[in-house]
């Protein structure tokens, strides 16, 4: 695996994602990532047996914080 990238296998298809930012907020780990530098995604994550496990973001407060992180990165269109 390349640095700053991870892969997801779903329905026997492997897709590669570039990690934009990882951070912790209120005891949860978050990751912002992209597959094409146009569409951005965010998830909670954990690492189990050297694999990244993605989980849904549940609360509006979390999305508000993620928006602030993206603004700090200079991408206000995301």
PDB file of C-alpha atoms in Angstrom, residues 20-21 32 68-76:
ATOM      1  CA  UNK A  20      -6.600  13.875   3.226  1.00  0.00           C
ATOM      2  CA  UNK A  21      -6.683  14.232   7.010  1.00  0.00           C
ATOM      3  CA  UNK A  32     -11.313  12.575   5.433  1.00  0.00           C
ATOM      4  CA  UNK A  68     -14.386  23.370  10.092  1.00  0.00           C
ATOM      5  CA  UNK A  69     -11.468  21.010   9.502  1.00  0.00           C
ATOM      6  CA  UNK A  70     -12.025  21.194   5.740  1.00  0.00           C
ATOM      7  CA  UNK A  71     -12.115  24.999   5.881  1.00  0.00           C
ATOM      8  CA  UNK A  72      -8.779  24.958   7.722  1.00  0.00           C
ATOM      9  CA  UNK A  73      -7.396  22.816   4.892  1.00  0.00           C
ATOM     10  CA  UNK A  74      -8.484  25.513   2.443  1.00  0.00           C
ATOM     11  CA  UNK A  75     -11.158  23.530   0.590  1.00  0.00           C
ATOM     12  CA  UNK A  76     -14.315  25.545   1.123  1.00  0.00           C
TER      13      UNK A  76
END
